[in-house]
């Protein structure tokens, strides 16, 4: 697939929207198009049908809205939208639904108006902010987690004046020391005023849906259908490849959708480039010295690991591997698996030094507190866990979900494990067999 996409966009063909099968293909397409200098915006694979409860697709919906916001705000004439085909049959929210609110240090904030606006914008009011799309109000503290931010935001007020703006980690609820001058908040769903919000809620109540709860979070995207647009009407969509199997599967449930997809143009097969897989990189490059070679790597450590540290490279996290008779594009980067983080079942403030904790991979250890440390050039808070022989494990505070408080069986004191011994892993394996 990458060779065909590379040749198509390298020839400067006019296309503003590329559709393909799934998230994996979307990432491959995004990398090769980005390599050619086009700004890419990748929509998630939202496999929801009209009337489905969208709480089951919360992560995908938040990603969709965040990407669309970035796309609408981009002024580039070369920008490309990339999307799995099933997402194309969901409503396309208009640009007017993506207004933003900028809060600055020292400005006045009317809490009642702000709370009402956040409710209209789709934020859920909670006691403690733990997930994107949530907001809490505790006296003169406002915590909010915008869907496009890596960390949640804590706003401290003095009376009605913004006294400080800081990021914080939901896992620890601890704020970072560095203060922000301002923060831009985007809607958790849509930028609606009070009248629009009420009108949308009325539409939601009248929707034909089996959803247990009928509210903006469960059915909001379906309720804006009359106000939204169609991807097929708004964009010149081209398919990255012949998606015969996907379209046949869709045809089983909806022939009209399948017909629409069959009518789209398909990128022609590659003529010069082929996909590239290399076992021994040094030997391969030595053999192809006559070709123009472009090496992509996120750092020089990857080159030294392949014994090609003396070669020039392009610092990039893209993964593009192509070969032709005259040229090689080789990436040393590997796909990074997205770790699905579960909610931590433990709160740091409830732990005391000396308490026993259990790490999901290393077993029982002793909690020794929180330590600010620099590791590989990155400074952050680490949970210190001590094992047998005074061995210590530094666990990034944001990975708190991999440990839990140790609860003994029958009140017996737990035995501290030894790092690297493997006894805990064997115990888990035995337990799995018994279960």
Coordinates of C-alpha atoms in Angstrom, one line a residue:
X1 CA 0.0 0.0 0.0
X2 CA 2.8 2.5 0.9
X3 CA 4.4 2.3 -2.6
X4 CA 1.2 3.2 -4.4
X5 CA 0.4 6.0 -2.0
X6 CA 4.0 7.3 -2.3
X7 CA 3.9 7.4 -6.1
X8 CA 0.5 8.9 -6.2
X9 CA 1.2 11.9 -3.9
X10 CA 4.7 12.4 -5.2
X11 CA 3.2 13.1 -8.6
X12 CA 1.3 15.9 -6.9
X13 CA -2.1 14.5 -7.7
X14 CA -5.0 16.5 -6.3
X15 CA -6.6 14.6 -3.5
X16 CA -7.7 16.0 -0.1
X17 CA -9.1 12.8 1.5
X18 CA -7.7 9.3 1.6
X19 CA -9.9 6.4 2.8
X20 CA -8.7 2.9 3.7
X21 CA -9.6 -0.2 5.7
X22 CA -8.5 0.4 9.3
X23 CA -6.3 2.3 11.9
X24 CA -3.2 0.3 11.0
X25 CA -3.4 1.2 7.3
X26 CA -4.2 4.8 8.3
X27 CA -1.0 5.0 10.2
X28 CA 1.1 3.6 7.3
X29 CA -0.6 6.0 4.9
X30 CA -0.1 9.0 7.2
X31 CA 3.6 8.2 7.6
X32 CA 4.3 8.0 3.8
X33 CA 2.3 11.2 3.0
X34 CA 3.9 13.1 5.9
X35 CA 7.3 12.0 4.5
X36 CA 6.4 13.9 1.3
X37 CA 5.6 17.0 3.2
X38 CA 1.8 17.0 3.4
X39 CA 0.2 17.8 6.8
X40 CA -1.9 14.7 7.7
X41 CA -5.0 14.4 10.0
X42 CA -5.9 10.9 10.8
X43 CA -9.5 10.1 11.9
X44 CA -10.1 7.0 14.1
X45 CA -11.9 3.9 13.0
X46 CA -15.4 4.7 14.4
X47 CA -17.4 1.6 13.7
X48 CA -20.7 2.9 15.1
X49 CA -24.1 2.7 13.3
X50 CA -26.8 5.3 13.6
X51 CA -28.5 5.0 17.0
X52 CA -25.7 3.1 18.7
X53 CA -24.9 4.2 22.3
X54 CA -21.7 6.2 21.7
X55 CA -20.5 5.7 25.3
X56 CA -19.1 2.4 24.0
X57 CA -17.1 4.5 21.4
X58 CA -16.0 7.3 23.8
X59 CA -12.3 7.1 23.0
X60 CA -12.9 7.0 19.2
X61 CA -15.4 9.9 19.3
X62 CA -13.1 12.1 21.4
X63 CA -10.2 11.4 18.9
X64 CA -12.5 12.2 16.0
X65 CA -13.5 15.6 17.4
X66 CA -10.0 16.4 18.4
X67 CA -8.6 15.6 14.9
X68 CA -11.4 17.5 13.1
X69 CA -10.7 20.6 15.3
X70 CA -7.0 20.5 14.3
X71 CA -8.0 20.0 10.6
X72 CA -10.4 22.9 10.6
X73 CA -7.9 25.2 12.3
X74 CA -5.1 24.3 9.8
X75 CA -4.5 26.9 7.1
X76 CA -2.4 24.6 5.0
X77 CA -3.5 24.2 1.4
X78 CA -1.8 20.8 1.2
X79 CA -3.6 19.2 4.2
X80 CA -4.8 15.7 3.8
X81 CA -7.5 13.9 5.8
X82 CA -7.1 10.2 6.3
X83 CA -9.8 7.9 7.5
X84 CA -11.0 4.3 7.7
X85 CA -14.0 3.8 5.5
X86 CA -16.6 3.1 8.2
X87 CA -16.0 6.4 9.8
X88 CA -17.2 8.1 6.6
X89 CA -20.8 7.1 7.3
X90 CA -21.0 9.0 10.6
X91 CA -22.1 12.7 10.6
X92 CA -19.4 15.3 9.9
X93 CA -19.8 18.1 12.5
X94 CA -19.5 21.6 10.9
X95 CA -16.6 23.9 11.7
X96 CA -18.9 26.1 13.8
X97 CA -19.1 23.3 16.4
X98 CA -15.4 23.7 17.2
X99 CA -15.2 27.1 18.9
X100 CA -12.6 27.4 21.6
X101 CA -12.3 29.3 24.9
X102 CA -8.9 30.8 26.0
X103 CA -8.3 31.4 29.7
X104 CA -5.4 33.6 30.7
X105 CA -3.5 34.1 34.0
X106 CA -4.9 37.2 35.8
X107 CA -8.2 37.4 34.0
X108 CA -11.6 37.3 35.7
X109 CA -13.6 34.0 35.4
X110 CA -17.3 33.9 36.2
X111 CA -17.7 30.4 37.6
X112 CA -21.4 30.1 37.0
X113 CA -21.2 31.1 33.4
X114 CA -18.1 28.9 32.9
X115 CA -19.8 25.9 34.4
X116 CA -22.9 26.4 32.2
X117 CA -20.7 26.7 29.1
X118 CA -18.8 23.5 29.9
X119 CA -22.0 21.6 30.4
X120 CA -23.3 22.9 27.0
X121 CA -20.0 21.9 25.4
X122 CA -20.4 18.3 26.6
X123 CA -18.2 18.1 29.7
X124 CA -19.2 15.8 32.5
X125 CA -19.2 17.4 36.0
X126 CA -17.5 15.0 38.5
X127 CA -16.0 15.0 41.9
X128 CA -12.5 14.0 40.8
X129 CA -11.3 14.4 37.2
X130 CA -9.9 11.2 35.9
X131 CA -10.7 11.1 32.2
X132 CA -10.8 13.4 29.2
X133 CA -14.0 15.3 28.9
X134 CA -14.5 15.7 32.6
X135 CA -14.6 18.9 34.8
X136 CA -14.8 19.4 38.6
X137 CA -15.5 22.5 40.7
X138 CA -14.1 22.4 44.3
X139 CA -14.2 25.8 45.9
X140 CA -11.6 28.0 44.2
X141 CA -10.2 25.0 42.2
X142 CA -11.4 24.1 38.7
X143 CA -10.0 20.9 37.2
X144 CA -10.8 20.2 33.6
X145 CA -9.4 17.6 31.1
X146 CA -9.8 18.9 27.5
X147 CA -10.0 16.1 24.9
X148 CA -7.0 17.4 23.0
X149 CA -4.6 17.7 25.9
X150 CA -2.0 15.2 27.2
X151 CA -2.6 16.2 30.8
X152 CA -5.6 17.6 32.7
X153 CA -5.6 21.3 33.7
X154 CA -5.9 22.8 37.2
X155 CA -7.1 26.4 37.5
X156 CA -6.7 28.1 40.9
X157 CA -8.8 31.2 41.6
X158 CA -8.4 34.0 44.1
X159 CA -12.0 35.2 44.4
X160 CA -12.9 35.4 40.7
X161 CA -9.4 36.0 39.3
X162 CA -7.3 33.2 37.8
X163 CA -4.3 32.9 40.1
X164 CA -2.6 30.0 38.4
X165 CA -2.9 27.5 35.6
X166 CA -1.1 24.2 35.8
X167 CA -1.2 20.8 34.2
X168 CA -1.6 17.8 36.5
X169 CA -1.6 14.0 36.3
X170 CA -5.0 12.3 36.9
X171 CA -3.3 9.2 38.3
X172 CA -1.6 11.1 41.2
X173 CA -3.8 14.3 41.2
X174 CA -0.5 16.2 41.6
X175 CA 0.1 19.4 39.7
X176 CA 3.3 20.1 37.8
X177 CA 5.4 23.0 39.2
X178 CA 5.5 25.0 36.0
X179 CA 2.7 27.5 35.6
X180 CA 1.0 28.2 32.2
X181 CA 0.3 31.7 31.0
X182 CA -2.9 30.5 29.3
X183 CA -4.9 27.5 28.2
X184 CA -7.2 26.9 25.3
X185 CA -10.2 24.7 26.0
X186 CA -12.1 23.0 23.2
X187 CA -15.5 21.4 23.5
X188 CA -15.8 17.8 24.8
X189 CA -18.5 17.4 22.2
X190 CA -19.8 20.5 20.4
X191 CA -19.6 24.2 21.0
X192 CA -23.3 24.9 21.7
X193 CA -25.0 27.7 23.5
X194 CA -27.8 27.1 26.0
X195 CA -30.6 27.3 23.4
X196 CA -28.8 25.0 21.0
X197 CA -28.0 22.5 23.8
X198 CA -31.7 22.3 24.8
X199 CA -32.8 21.9 21.2
X200 CA -30.3 19.1 20.7
X201 CA -31.5 17.4 23.9
X202 CA -35.0 17.5 22.6
X203 CA -33.9 15.8 19.4
X204 CA -32.1 13.2 21.4
X205 CA -35.2 12.3 23.3
X206 CA -37.1 11.7 20.0
X207 CA -34.3 9.6 18.4
X208 CA -35.1 6.0 17.6
X209 CA -32.5 4.2 19.6
X210 CA -32.1 1.3 22.0
X211 CA -29.6 3.3 24.2
X212 CA -30.4 2.8 27.9
X213 CA -29.6 6.5 28.5
X214 CA -30.6 9.2 26.1
X215 CA -28.3 12.2 26.5
X216 CA -25.7 14.2 24.6
X217 CA -22.9 11.8 25.4
X218 CA -24.8 8.7 24.3
X219 CA -26.5 10.0 21.2
X220 CA -25.3 13.5 20.5
X221 CA -23.5 12.8 17.3
X222 CA -26.6 11.2 15.8
X223 CA -28.8 14.1 16.9
X224 CA -26.8 16.6 14.9
X225 CA -27.4 14.8 11.6
X226 CA -29.6 17.6 10.3
X227 CA -26.9 20.2 11.2
X228 CA -24.0 18.2 10.0
X229 CA -22.5 17.4 6.6
X230 CA -21.5 14.3 4.6
X231 CA -17.9 13.4 4.1
X232 CA -18.8 12.3 0.6
X233 CA -20.3 15.7 -0.2
X234 CA -17.6 17.8 1.3
X235 CA -14.4 16.0 0.1
X236 CA -13.0 14.4 -3.0
X237 CA -12.4 11.0 -1.5
X238 CA -10.0 8.5 -3.0
X239 CA -9.4 4.9 -1.8
X240 CA -5.9 3.9 -0.9
X241 CA -6.4 0.4 -2.4
X242 CA -9.1 -2.0 -3.7
X243 CA -11.1 -2.6 -0.5
X244 CA -13.0 -5.5 -2.0
X245 CA -13.4 -7.6 1.2
X246 CA -14.3 -4.6 3.4
X247 CA -16.9 -3.4 0.9
X248 CA -18.4 -6.9 0.5
X249 CA -18.7 -7.1 4.3
X250 CA -20.5 -3.7 4.4
X251 CA -22.7 -4.8 1.5
X252 CA -24.2 -7.6 3.6
X253 CA -25.8 -5.0 5.9
X254 CA -26.1 -2.0 3.7
X255 CA -25.9 -2.2 -0.1
X256 CA -26.3 1.6 -0.5
X257 CA -23.1 2.2 1.5
X258 CA -21.3 -0.4 -0.5
X259 CA -22.4 1.2 -3.8
X260 CA -21.1 4.6 -2.6
X261 CA -17.7 3.1 -1.8
X262 CA -17.6 1.2 -5.1
X263 CA -18.1 4.5 -6.9
X264 CA -14.9 6.1 -5.5
X265 CA -11.6 6.4 -7.4
X266 CA -8.8 4.0 -6.3
X267 CA -5.1 4.9 -6.2
X268 CA -3.4 3.0 -9.1
X269 CA -0.9 0.3 -8.3
X270 CA 2.8 1.3 -7.9
X271 CA 5.0 1.0 -11.0
X272 CA 8.5 1.9 -9.6
X273 CA 8.5 1.3 -5.8
X274 CA 8.0 -1.9 -3.8
X275 CA 7.6 -2.5 0.0
X276 CA 10.9 -3.1 1.8
X277 CA 11.7 -5.6 4.5
X278 CA 15.3 -6.0 5.7
X279 CA 16.8 -8.6 8.0
X280 CA 20.5 -7.5 8.2
X281 CA 20.5 -3.7 7.6
X282 CA 24.3 -3.2 7.4
X283 CA 24.7 -6.0 4.8
X284 CA 21.7 -4.7 2.8
X285 CA 23.1 -1.1 2.7
X286 CA 26.6 -2.3 1.7
X287 CA 25.1 -4.3 -1.1
X288 CA 23.0 -1.3 -2.4
X289 CA 25.7 1.4 -2.4
X290 CA 24.8 2.5 -5.9
X291 CA 21.3 3.6 -4.8
X292 CA 20.2 6.9 -3.2
X293 CA 19.5 6.0 0.4
X294 CA 17.4 7.9 2.9
X295 CA 17.4 6.5 6.5
X296 CA 14.7 7.5 9.0
X297 CA 15.4 7.2 12.7
X298 CA 14.1 8.9 15.8
X299 CA 17.7 9.0 17.3
X300 CA 21.2 7.9 16.5
X301 CA 21.1 5.1 19.0
X302 CA 19.1 3.1 16.4
X303 CA 21.9 3.5 13.9
X304 CA 24.6 2.4 16.3
X305 CA 22.5 -0.7 17.2
X306 CA 22.6 -1.7 13.5
X307 CA 26.4 -0.9 13.2
X308 CA 25.7 1.9 10.8
X309 CA 26.5 4.8 13.1
X310 CA 28.7 6.5 10.6
X311 CA 25.8 7.0 8.1
X312 CA 23.7 10.2 7.8
X313 CA 20.0 10.0 8.7
X314 CA 16.9 12.0 8.8
X315 CA 15.6 12.5 12.4
X316 CA 12.1 11.3 12.2
X317 CA 9.6 9.0 13.9
X318 CA 8.0 8.0 10.6
X319 CA 7.9 4.4 9.4
X320 CA 8.4 4.3 5.6
X321 CA 10.1 1.4 3.9
X322 CA 10.3 1.5 0.1
X323 CA 12.7 0.4 -2.6
X324 CA 13.1 1.1 -6.4
X325 CA 15.8 0.5 -8.9
X326 CA 17.4 3.9 -8.0
X327 CA 16.3 4.7 -4.4
X328 CA 15.8 3.3 -0.9
X329 CA 13.8 4.8 1.9
X330 CA 14.5 2.8 5.1
X331 CA 13.1 3.4 8.6
X332 CA 14.8 2.0 11.7
X333 CA 11.8 2.9 13.8
X334 CA 9.4 0.2 15.1
X335 CA 5.7 0.5 15.6
X336 CA 4.8 1.5 19.1
X337 CA 2.0 -0.5 20.7
X338 CA -0.6 1.8 22.2
X339 CA -0.9 0.8 25.8
X340 CA -4.5 0.8 27.0
X341 CA -4.3 2.3 30.5
X342 CA -6.7 1.1 33.1
X343 CA -7.9 3.3 36.0
X344 CA -5.5 3.1 39.0
X345 CA -7.0 1.3 42.0
X346 CA -4.5 3.0 44.3
X347 CA -4.1 6.7 45.3
X348 CA -0.6 7.8 46.3
X349 CA -1.8 10.0 49.1
X350 CA -3.3 6.9 50.8
X351 CA 0.1 5.1 50.8
X352 CA 2.6 5.3 53.7
X353 CA 6.3 4.6 53.4
X354 CA 6.8 1.0 54.3
X355 CA 3.4 -0.2 52.9
X356 CA 3.5 -3.4 50.8
X357 CA 2.5 -3.0 47.1
X358 CA 2.2 -5.5 44.3
X359 CA 3.6 -4.7 40.8
X360 CA 1.8 -6.7 38.0
X361 CA 5.1 -7.9 36.6
X362 CA 7.6 -7.9 39.6
X363 CA 5.5 -8.9 42.5
X364 CA 5.5 -7.7 46.1
X365 CA 7.7 -4.8 47.1
X366 CA 7.9 -2.0 49.7
X367 CA 6.7 1.5 48.9
X368 CA 9.5 4.0 49.7
X369 CA 7.8 7.2 48.6
X370 CA 7.8 9.5 45.6
X371 CA 11.1 10.7 44.1
X372 CA 11.8 13.4 41.5
X373 CA 14.4 12.0 39.2
X374 CA 15.9 12.5 35.7
X375 CA 16.0 9.4 33.6
X376 CA 17.3 9.4 30.0
X377 CA 17.1 13.2 29.9
X378 CA 13.5 13.3 31.1
X379 CA 12.7 14.6 34.6
X380 CA 9.6 13.5 36.5
X381 CA 8.1 11.9 39.6
X382 CA 8.8 8.3 40.2
X383 CA 7.3 5.8 42.7
X384 CA 10.2 4.1 44.5
X385 CA 9.5 0.4 45.3
X386 CA 12.1 -1.6 47.2
X387 CA 12.7 -5.4 46.7
X388 CA 15.0 -8.0 48.3
X389 CA 18.6 -7.1 48.4
X390 CA 17.9 -3.3 48.5
X391 CA 17.1 -3.4 44.8
X392 CA 14.8 -0.5 43.8
X393 CA 12.3 -0.1 41.0
X394 CA 11.5 3.5 39.8
X395 CA 8.0 3.5 38.4
X396 CA 6.8 6.6 36.5
X397 CA 3.9 8.1 38.5
X398 CA 1.7 8.1 35.4
X399 CA 2.0 4.3 35.3
X400 CA 0.4 3.9 38.7
X401 CA -2.2 1.5 37.2
X402 CA 0.4 -1.4 37.2
X403 CA 0.6 -1.5 41.0
X404 CA -1.9 -2.2 43.8
X405 CA -1.9 -2.3 47.6
X406 CA -0.9 -5.7 48.9
X407 CA -3.7 -7.5 50.8
X408 CA -2.5 -10.6 52.6
X409 CA -4.4 -13.9 52.9
X410 CA -5.5 -14.5 56.4
X411 CA -3.6 -11.6 57.9
X412 CA -0.1 -13.1 57.2
X413 CA 2.7 -10.8 56.3
X414 CA 3.7 -10.9 52.6
X415 CA 7.2 -11.9 51.5
X416 CA 9.0 -9.3 49.5
X417 CA 10.0 -10.6 46.0
X418 CA 13.4 -10.4 44.4
X419 CA 13.8 -8.3 41.2
X420 CA 14.7 -10.5 38.2
X421 CA 14.1 -13.8 40.0
X422 CA 11.0 -14.6 38.0
X423 CA 9.2 -16.3 40.9
X424 CA 6.3 -13.9 40.7
X425 CA 5.9 -14.6 36.9
X426 CA 5.9 -18.3 37.5
X427 CA 3.3 -17.9 40.3
X428 CA 1.1 -16.0 37.9
X429 CA 1.5 -18.6 35.2
X430 CA 0.5 -21.4 37.6
X431 CA -2.5 -19.4 38.7
X432 CA -3.6 -19.0 35.1
X433 CA -3.4 -22.7 34.5
X434 CA -5.5 -23.4 37.6
X435 CA -8.1 -20.9 36.5

